[in-house]
Each structure stands twice: as structure tokens, then as C-alpha cells.
Amino acid sequence: MTINRRTVMAAGAAGVAAAAVGTAPAFASDGAEPRGERPMKEPFGTLPDGTRVHRWTVAAGGTRLRVLSYGGIVQALETPDRRGRYANVSLGFDNLEDYVAGSPYFGAIIGRYGNRIARGAFTLDGRTYRLPLNDDPNSLHGGDKGFDKRVWDVEPYARGRDTGLTLRHVSADGEMGYPGTLRVRVDYVLTLRGDFRIDYEAVTDRPTIVNLTNHTYFNLAGEGGGSILDHTLRIAASRYTPVDSTLIPTGELAAVAHTPFDFRHGKPIGRDIREAHPQVVFGRGYDHNFVLDKGLTDAPQHAVTITEPVHGRVMEIATTEPGVQLYSGNFLDATLAGSSGKVYRQGDGFCLETQHFPDSPHQPSFPSTVLRPGRTYRSTTVHSFATL
Ligand code: BGC
């Protein structure tokens, strides 16, 4: 099994040009590697309070990304398959109204705290803070108006040679119950080889907690392409964090060996998803944090490889984070129709949310999510695409 990166790049330049629509930046169709196209901005609707939302398009190295200022949502991510045919591999909607009406965090930036905080309360330096209980009895993904529902300031990325977008949001002191004014910057970067890198930075003026991630649901067969249970997943994690029935970690770092959670050697996501293992029952499938063997690192290191067998798309994830949440789209229940008009059923998308562990404020043995004034929160995750 050989992973072919050069095929991806060569097909990429021509393929994206063919797929370009409207005023999207056209790539040179001479087969040359695309570089540094200026991001394109277009209207994407108006929120009920009158705020205008825009959609930005960026392309490089055979990957095209569409991002909304609302929620920093990755609305589309196009990559070629092994025959050079492009598809959007991220779930989402083609209009703002559907995102506002009720999106299960499709493509969004998650903050201030990715995943759950038990009973929606935490204590820091002797003071207790109360958060919205938007996932009764817990707080989920930063509360009922988290970063996924904020309108971000977006501008073209201007560091280095890569192209992309810089998104900024200032979260007020006390917003959703969290202390401190938090200034957040998220860079969505496409590298010259078509990798999609996300760099997060945050600073605060009072001690607080931070755990940022991105909630893109992927289907490497293409959005609306049916079940992801045949995708082969490899996670470099010997342990995971088991949860209680409300999906709060028990504090244990349990071995994956001899359980459905053993993805160390690669297996289809669906192979063990119907095992009557208590953790699979609690999660209604996979909805668990994996403890990456590499740990918390300064530079992104390989964590995950996922392969779609029919079209041959491969995605690798490298991260600085110590954990990754595998969510197998368990709560998709055929009530939402995505951008291609197809209804999403359970298991039609997967998320791999790089993160610190859920409920870290209640687990002193987990890596800390506390951010203090004078320090900068930093996190990077890179998605690389190839075919085989
Ligand atoms: C959580 C799931 C939740 C989903 C929201 C995931 O990160 O772990 O429990 O249902 O986000 O769609």
C-alpha cells in the first residue's frame, strides 16, 4: 500500500481549476503547483440581528477550503481522490439559516472549552465559576453560545509563504461564565503542498481555562456519500479516557488493548462499533478521548491516519495536543440535510477533535487547561491529504 502524494499535487492544480465556480480564484491550469492565491470573500447571508456573514475561499496545493465568518465554520474542504476527482469531504450546509437553526457544530471552532465540563462548574484559584448546562447535566463546547456561534473577524493570513485566513474573536470577561477577557486568534492555513493547518493562540487578562478545537465532520468519500464506518482508522494511542453515562471521564487512563478502542494497528471504524462494551453503549458508538502516545508536544506530531477504501483518500493528522476525540457521528439522526441535499444518518461523518482531555478542570492528573495572564495558549493541528 503506497501513499501517493505527488499524484495528489499534480492532479490538484488542474482539478481545483476545473472545479472553480463564480469568482473563486482560478488556478493556473498548466499543472504548476498553485501558490498564494488571494482569498476570495463573498456574502453568505445575514443573522437575525442583522449581522452580515461572509464566506471566504482559499486554495493551495490542490486543496480548497471554504470558511464562514460565523463560527469560523469550515463549510467545505475539497480534496482530490486517487483519480483526481474533487469532492467536498466535510459535512455542512449550503446556507446560513440551517447553521443558525441548529447545527451539531458542523465545521466550527469550539471554545472556550472543547467537550464537557462536569455539572457545568469549575473552581480556579479558590473561586467557582458556573457555565451553561447545555448538555444536561454538563456544559458542552463552551456553552449555548460558544465560539461556534460568534461572528469572527476574518482577514487573509499574512505570515510566511502559505495562504489562508486569520480569524479573531475577543471573548468578554464572564462570557458564558468563563473568567477573563480572552483574545483568540485562529489561523486556517493551506500550505503549498495542500496541507490544512490550524494554529490557535489565546491570551487572557485573568486566570481562566481554554481548550480550543475544530469540529469538522469528515467523510472522505465525499459529503453525503453515506456511512464512514468502512474508513480505516489508525490512532497512535495506547490509552483512552473512559466516561460515565453522561460522557464525563472517570479519570482513569484505560488501556485500549483487547477493547473496541484499539485503533493502534488500523481497522475499519465500524468493525467493533456494535460490541456490547459498556463504553460503546455510553457513547452510542465512539465518542471518546484518546490519549495520544506522543503526549503534549511543542511541534505537531503524527496522531491519526484515516483511509477511505473506495476513492482512496487518505488524511493524516498531526497535532501538538495530547488527546483526540473520536466522534462517530452517533447523534446524526436523519433530521438534517447537508449541502449536497442528502440527509445525514448516524455514522455518516466522523470527527477527530484534537484537544486537551474533557473535564480537565476536575482531573488534576490530566494535562492542565489553565491559562494565566502573561502566558500564550498555543495549539496546532495539521491535516495532510494524500491518495492510495
Ligand atoms: C461530543 C459529542 C457531541 C458532539 C456534538 C462531540 O465533540 O463529544 O458528544 O454530541 O460533539 O455534535
Coordinates of C-alpha atoms and ligand atoms in Angstrom, one line a residue:
M1 CA 0.0 0.0 0.0
T2 CA 1.7 3.2 -1.1
I3 CA 0.5 6.6 -0.3
N4 CA 0.9 8.8 -3.3
R5 CA 1.5 12.5 -2.5
R6 CA 2.7 13.5 -5.9
T7 CA -0.4 12.3 -7.7
V8 CA -2.4 14.5 -5.3
M9 CA -0.4 17.5 -6.1
A10 CA -0.3 17.2 -9.9
A11 CA -4.0 16.4 -10.2
G12 CA -4.7 19.1 -7.6
A13 CA -3.7 22.1 -9.7
A14 CA -5.8 21.2 -12.7
G15 CA -8.6 19.7 -10.6
V16 CA -9.3 22.7 -8.5
A17 CA -9.2 25.0 -11.5
A18 CA -11.9 22.8 -13.2
A19 CA -14.0 22.9 -10.0
A20 CA -13.7 26.6 -9.5
V21 CA -17.1 28.4 -9.5
G22 CA -18.2 32.0 -9.6
T23 CA -15.4 34.4 -8.8
A24 CA -13.4 31.8 -6.9
P25 CA -9.7 32.2 -7.6
A26 CA -8.7 30.3 -10.7
F27 CA -5.6 28.2 -10.6
A28 CA -3.1 28.2 -13.3
S29 CA -4.1 25.2 -15.4
D30 CA -0.6 24.5 -16.6
G31 CA -0.1 21.8 -13.9
A32 CA 2.1 24.1 -11.9
E33 CA 1.8 24.0 -8.2
P34 CA -0.7 26.6 -7.1
R35 CA 0.6 29.2 -4.7
G36 CA -0.7 32.1 -2.7
E37 CA -3.9 32.8 -4.4
R38 CA -5.6 35.8 -2.7
P39 CA -8.5 34.6 -0.6
M40 CA -11.9 35.5 -2.0
K41 CA -14.8 36.8 0.1
E42 CA -18.5 36.7 -0.7
P43 CA -21.7 37.3 1.2
F44 CA -23.3 34.2 2.9
G45 CA -26.4 35.7 4.5
T46 CA -27.5 37.8 7.4
L47 CA -28.1 36.8 11.0
P48 CA -31.4 37.5 12.7
D49 CA -29.7 40.5 14.5
G50 CA -28.7 42.0 11.1
T51 CA -25.0 41.0 11.2
R52 CA -23.7 40.1 7.8
V53 CA -21.9 36.8 7.4
H54 CA -19.2 36.1 4.7
R55 CA -17.8 33.1 3.2
W56 CA -14.1 33.0 2.3
T57 CA -12.5 30.7 -0.2
V58 CA -8.8 29.8 -0.1
A59 CA -7.0 27.3 -2.3
A60 CA -3.4 26.0 -2.5
G61 CA -1.6 22.8 -3.3
G62 CA -4.7 21.0 -4.6
T63 CA -6.9 21.7 -1.5
R64 CA -9.7 24.2 -1.4
L65 CA -11.2 25.5 1.8
R66 CA -14.4 27.5 2.4
V67 CA -14.8 29.2 5.7
L68 CA -17.7 31.2 7.2
S69 CA -17.1 34.2 9.5
Y70 CA -20.0 32.7 11.6
G71 CA -18.4 30.2 13.9
G72 CA -15.2 30.1 11.8
I73 CA -17.0 27.2 10.2
V74 CA -15.2 25.0 7.7
Q75 CA -18.2 25.0 5.3
A76 CA -16.4 22.9 2.6
L77 CA -13.0 21.3 2.2
E78 CA -12.3 19.9 -1.3
T79 CA -9.6 17.4 -2.0
P80 CA -9.0 15.0 -4.9
D81 CA -9.4 11.3 -4.9
R82 CA -7.0 8.8 -6.4
R83 CA -8.3 9.6 -9.9
G84 CA -8.0 13.4 -9.4
R85 CA -11.7 13.9 -8.9
Y86 CA -12.6 16.5 -6.4
A87 CA -15.2 16.2 -3.6
N88 CA -16.1 18.2 -0.5
V89 CA -15.0 15.9 2.4
S90 CA -16.7 18.0 5.2
L91 CA -20.3 17.9 6.3
G92 CA -22.3 21.1 6.5
F93 CA -25.0 23.2 4.9
D94 CA -25.1 25.4 1.8
N95 CA -27.0 28.3 3.6
L96 CA -26.6 30.3 6.8
E97 CA -30.2 29.7 8.0
D98 CA -29.6 25.9 8.5
Y99 CA -26.4 26.6 10.5
V100 CA -28.3 29.1 12.8
A101 CA -31.4 26.9 13.1
G102 CA -29.4 24.0 14.6
S103 CA -26.1 22.6 13.6
P104 CA -24.3 19.9 15.6
Y105 CA -21.2 22.0 15.5
F106 CA -20.5 21.2 11.8
G107 CA -17.0 22.5 10.9
A108 CA -17.0 25.1 13.8
I109 CA -14.3 26.5 16.1
I110 CA -15.0 25.2 19.5
G111 CA -14.3 27.3 22.6
R112 CA -13.7 28.3 25.2
Y113 CA -13.7 24.7 26.3
G114 CA -13.9 21.8 23.8
N115 CA -16.0 18.9 25.1
R116 CA -17.6 18.6 28.5
I117 CA -17.2 20.1 31.9
A118 CA -19.0 18.1 34.6
R119 CA -22.1 19.7 36.1
G120 CA -21.1 23.0 34.3
A121 CA -18.9 24.3 37.1
F122 CA -15.2 24.5 37.9
T123 CA -13.0 26.1 40.6
L124 CA -9.9 28.1 39.8
D125 CA -7.7 29.7 42.5
G126 CA -10.5 29.1 45.0
R127 CA -13.3 30.7 43.0
T128 CA -16.1 28.7 41.5
Y129 CA -17.4 29.6 38.0
R130 CA -20.8 28.4 36.6
L131 CA -21.3 27.6 33.0
P132 CA -24.4 26.9 30.9
L133 CA -25.7 23.4 31.3
N134 CA -26.3 23.0 27.6
D135 CA -25.7 19.2 27.6
D136 CA -27.7 18.4 30.8
P137 CA -26.2 17.9 33.4
N138 CA -23.0 19.2 31.9
S139 CA -21.6 22.1 29.9
L140 CA -20.5 21.2 26.3
H141 CA -18.3 23.0 23.8
G142 CA -18.2 26.4 25.6
G143 CA -21.9 26.7 26.4
D144 CA -25.0 27.5 24.5
K145 CA -23.4 30.4 22.6
G146 CA -19.8 29.3 22.3
F147 CA -17.2 30.3 19.7
D148 CA -19.2 28.2 17.1
K149 CA -21.9 30.8 17.2
R150 CA -19.8 34.0 17.2
V151 CA -19.1 36.1 14.2
W152 CA -15.3 36.2 13.8
D153 CA -13.2 39.0 12.2
V154 CA -11.6 37.4 9.2
E155 CA -8.7 38.6 7.1
P156 CA -6.2 37.0 4.7
Y157 CA -3.4 35.2 6.6
A158 CA -0.2 37.2 6.3
R159 CA 2.6 35.1 8.0
G160 CA 5.1 33.3 5.8
R161 CA 4.6 32.0 2.3
D162 CA 1.4 30.0 2.9
T163 CA -2.1 31.2 2.1
G164 CA -5.1 31.2 4.4
L165 CA -7.2 33.1 6.8
T166 CA -6.7 34.7 10.2
L167 CA -9.8 34.7 12.4
R168 CA -10.1 36.8 15.6
H169 CA -12.6 36.9 18.4
V170 CA -12.5 38.8 21.7
S171 CA -14.4 36.8 24.3
A172 CA -15.6 39.2 27.0
D173 CA -14.8 38.6 30.7
G174 CA -17.7 36.4 32.0
E175 CA -18.9 35.4 28.5
M176 CA -20.7 32.0 29.0
G177 CA -19.5 32.1 32.6
Y178 CA -15.7 31.9 31.9
P179 CA -13.4 34.4 33.6
G180 CA -11.1 36.8 31.8
T181 CA -11.2 38.7 28.6
L182 CA -9.8 36.1 26.1
R183 CA -8.3 37.3 22.9
V184 CA -8.3 34.4 20.4
R185 CA -6.6 34.1 17.1
V186 CA -7.2 31.1 14.8
D187 CA -5.2 30.7 11.6
Y188 CA -6.6 28.4 8.9
V189 CA -3.6 27.9 6.7
L190 CA -3.2 26.0 3.4
T191 CA 0.4 25.1 2.8
L192 CA 2.0 24.9 -0.7
R193 CA 1.6 21.1 -0.6
G194 CA -2.1 21.4 0.3
D195 CA -2.0 20.6 4.0
F196 CA -4.6 22.3 6.1
R197 CA -3.1 23.6 9.3
I198 CA -4.9 25.2 12.1
D199 CA -2.9 27.4 14.6
Y200 CA -4.7 28.6 17.7
E201 CA -3.5 31.3 20.0
A202 CA -5.1 32.9 23.0
V203 CA -4.2 35.3 25.8
T204 CA -6.2 36.4 28.8
D205 CA -6.2 39.2 31.4
R206 CA -7.4 36.9 34.3
P207 CA -6.7 33.3 35.0
T208 CA -9.1 31.1 33.0
I209 CA -9.3 27.8 31.2
V210 CA -9.0 27.2 27.5
N211 CA -9.3 24.1 25.3
L212 CA -9.8 25.0 21.6
T213 CA -10.5 22.7 18.7
N214 CA -12.3 22.4 15.4
H215 CA -15.4 20.3 14.9
T216 CA -15.3 19.3 11.3
Y217 CA -17.2 16.2 10.4
F218 CA -15.3 14.4 7.6
N219 CA -16.5 11.8 5.1
L220 CA -13.6 11.0 2.8
A221 CA -15.9 9.5 0.3
G222 CA -17.4 13.0 0.0
E223 CA -20.1 14.8 1.9
G224 CA -23.4 13.0 1.6
G225 CA -21.5 9.8 0.5
G226 CA -23.1 7.6 3.2
S227 CA -21.5 5.8 6.0
I228 CA -17.9 6.3 7.2
L229 CA -17.9 3.0 9.1
D230 CA -15.7 1.5 6.3
H231 CA -13.0 4.1 6.7
T232 CA -9.8 2.5 8.1
L233 CA -8.7 4.4 11.2
R234 CA -5.3 4.3 12.9
I235 CA -4.8 6.3 16.1
A236 CA -1.4 6.3 17.9
A237 CA -3.0 5.9 21.3
S238 CA -2.5 3.0 23.8
R239 CA -4.9 4.5 26.2
Y240 CA -8.2 6.4 26.3
T241 CA -10.3 8.1 28.9
P242 CA -13.4 6.0 29.7
V243 CA -16.5 8.0 30.6
D244 CA -19.6 7.8 32.8
S245 CA -23.1 7.6 31.3
T246 CA -23.1 11.4 30.8
L247 CA -19.8 11.2 28.9
I248 CA -17.7 12.7 31.7
P249 CA -14.2 11.0 32.1
T250 CA -13.9 8.8 35.1
G251 CA -10.3 9.9 35.5
E252 CA -8.9 6.6 34.5
L253 CA -6.5 6.2 31.6
A254 CA -7.5 2.8 30.4
A255 CA -5.6 0.5 28.0
V256 CA -7.1 0.2 24.6
A257 CA -5.7 -3.4 24.2
H258 CA -8.4 -6.0 23.8
T259 CA -11.2 -3.4 23.6
P260 CA -13.1 -1.8 20.7
F261 CA -10.9 1.2 21.3
D262 CA -7.7 -0.4 19.9
F263 CA -7.0 1.5 16.7
R264 CA -3.3 1.2 17.0
H265 CA -2.8 -1.0 14.0
G266 CA -5.7 0.4 11.9
K267 CA -9.1 -1.1 11.5
P268 CA -12.5 0.0 9.9
I269 CA -14.3 2.4 12.3
G270 CA -17.3 0.1 12.1
R271 CA -15.6 -3.2 12.9
D272 CA -16.3 -3.1 16.7
I273 CA -18.9 -0.4 16.9
R274 CA -21.6 -2.8 17.7
E275 CA -19.8 -4.5 20.5
A276 CA -21.7 -4.5 23.7
H277 CA -18.8 -2.9 25.5
P278 CA -20.2 -0.5 28.2
Q279 CA -18.2 2.4 26.8
V280 CA -19.6 1.9 23.4
V281 CA -23.0 1.8 24.9
F282 CA -22.5 5.1 26.8
G283 CA -21.1 6.7 23.7
R284 CA -23.7 5.2 21.3
G285 CA -20.6 4.4 19.3
Y286 CA -17.3 6.2 19.6
D287 CA -17.4 9.5 21.5
H288 CA -14.2 9.2 23.4
N289 CA -10.9 11.0 24.0
F290 CA -7.8 9.0 23.0
V291 CA -4.6 9.7 25.0
L292 CA -2.0 10.1 22.3
D293 CA 1.2 8.2 23.0
K294 CA 3.3 11.2 21.9
G295 CA 1.8 13.4 24.6
L296 CA 1.7 17.2 24.6
T297 CA 4.3 18.4 22.2
D298 CA 5.8 21.8 21.1
A299 CA 5.6 20.8 17.4
P300 CA 2.8 18.8 15.8
Q301 CA 3.5 15.1 15.7
H302 CA 1.6 12.3 13.9
A303 CA -1.5 11.1 15.7
V304 CA -4.0 9.7 13.2
T305 CA -4.2 8.2 9.7
I306 CA -7.6 7.6 8.1
T307 CA -8.2 6.0 4.7
E308 CA -11.3 5.7 2.6
P309 CA -11.1 2.5 0.6
V310 CA -13.3 3.2 -2.5
H311 CA -11.9 6.6 -3.6
G312 CA -8.6 6.2 -1.9
R313 CA -8.4 9.5 0.0
V314 CA -6.1 9.4 3.0
M315 CA -6.0 12.0 5.7
E316 CA -3.2 12.3 8.3
I317 CA -3.5 14.4 11.4
A318 CA -0.5 15.7 13.3
T319 CA -1.0 17.8 16.4
T320 CA 0.6 19.4 19.4
E321 CA -2.4 18.3 21.6
P322 CA -2.2 15.4 24.0
G323 CA -5.6 14.0 23.0
V324 CA -8.1 13.5 20.2
Q325 CA -11.9 12.9 20.5
L326 CA -13.2 10.3 18.1
Y327 CA -16.8 11.0 17.5
S328 CA -18.5 8.7 15.0
G329 CA -21.5 10.9 14.2
N330 CA -23.7 9.0 16.7
F331 CA -26.3 11.7 17.1
L332 CA -26.9 12.3 13.4
D333 CA -30.4 11.1 13.0
A334 CA -31.7 11.8 9.5
T335 CA -33.2 15.2 10.5
L336 CA -30.6 17.3 8.8
A337 CA -29.9 17.5 5.0
G338 CA -26.4 18.7 4.1
S339 CA -25.0 20.8 1.3
S340 CA -25.5 18.2 -1.4
G341 CA -29.1 17.7 -0.4
K342 CA -28.6 14.3 1.2
V343 CA -29.9 13.5 4.7
Y344 CA -27.2 12.7 7.3
R345 CA -27.8 9.4 9.2
Q346 CA -25.9 8.0 12.1
G347 CA -22.3 7.3 11.2
D348 CA -22.3 9.5 8.0
G349 CA -19.4 11.6 9.3
F350 CA -16.6 11.4 11.8
C351 CA -14.9 14.0 13.9
L352 CA -11.3 13.8 15.2
E353 CA -11.1 16.8 17.6
T354 CA -7.6 17.4 18.8
Q355 CA -7.7 18.6 22.3
H356 CA -6.8 18.5 26.0
F357 CA -8.9 15.9 27.7
P358 CA -12.6 16.6 28.5
D359 CA -13.3 17.8 32.0
S360 CA -9.6 18.5 32.8
P361 CA -10.5 21.1 35.5
H362 CA -11.8 18.2 37.6
Q363 CA -9.0 15.9 37.0
P364 CA -5.7 17.1 38.4
S365 CA -3.8 14.3 36.8
F366 CA -4.8 15.4 33.3
P367 CA -2.7 17.9 31.4
S368 CA -3.7 21.4 32.7
T369 CA -6.1 23.7 30.7
V370 CA -5.4 26.7 32.8
L371 CA -4.2 29.9 31.1
R372 CA -2.8 32.8 33.1
P373 CA -2.1 36.4 32.2
G374 CA 1.3 36.8 30.6
R375 CA 1.2 33.3 29.0
T376 CA 0.1 32.5 25.5
Y377 CA -2.1 29.4 24.8
R378 CA -0.9 27.8 21.6
S379 CA -2.1 24.7 19.7
T380 CA -1.5 23.4 16.2
T381 CA -3.2 20.7 14.2
V382 CA -2.2 19.7 10.6
H383 CA -4.5 17.7 8.3
S384 CA -2.5 16.3 5.3
F385 CA -4.1 14.8 2.3
A386 CA -2.9 12.0 0.0
T387 CA -4.3 9.1 -2.0
L388 CA -3.6 5.5 -2.3
Ligands
BGC1 C1 -19.1 15.3 21.5 C2 -20.4 14.6 21.3 C3 -21.4 15.6 20.8 C4 -20.9 16.2 19.6 C5 -21.8 17.3 19.1 C6 -18.7 15.9 20.2 O1 -17.5 16.5 20.3 O2 -18.1 14.5 22.1 O3 -20.9 14.0 22.5 O4 -22.7 15.0 20.6 O5 -19.6 16.8 19.8 O6 -22.3 17.2 17.9

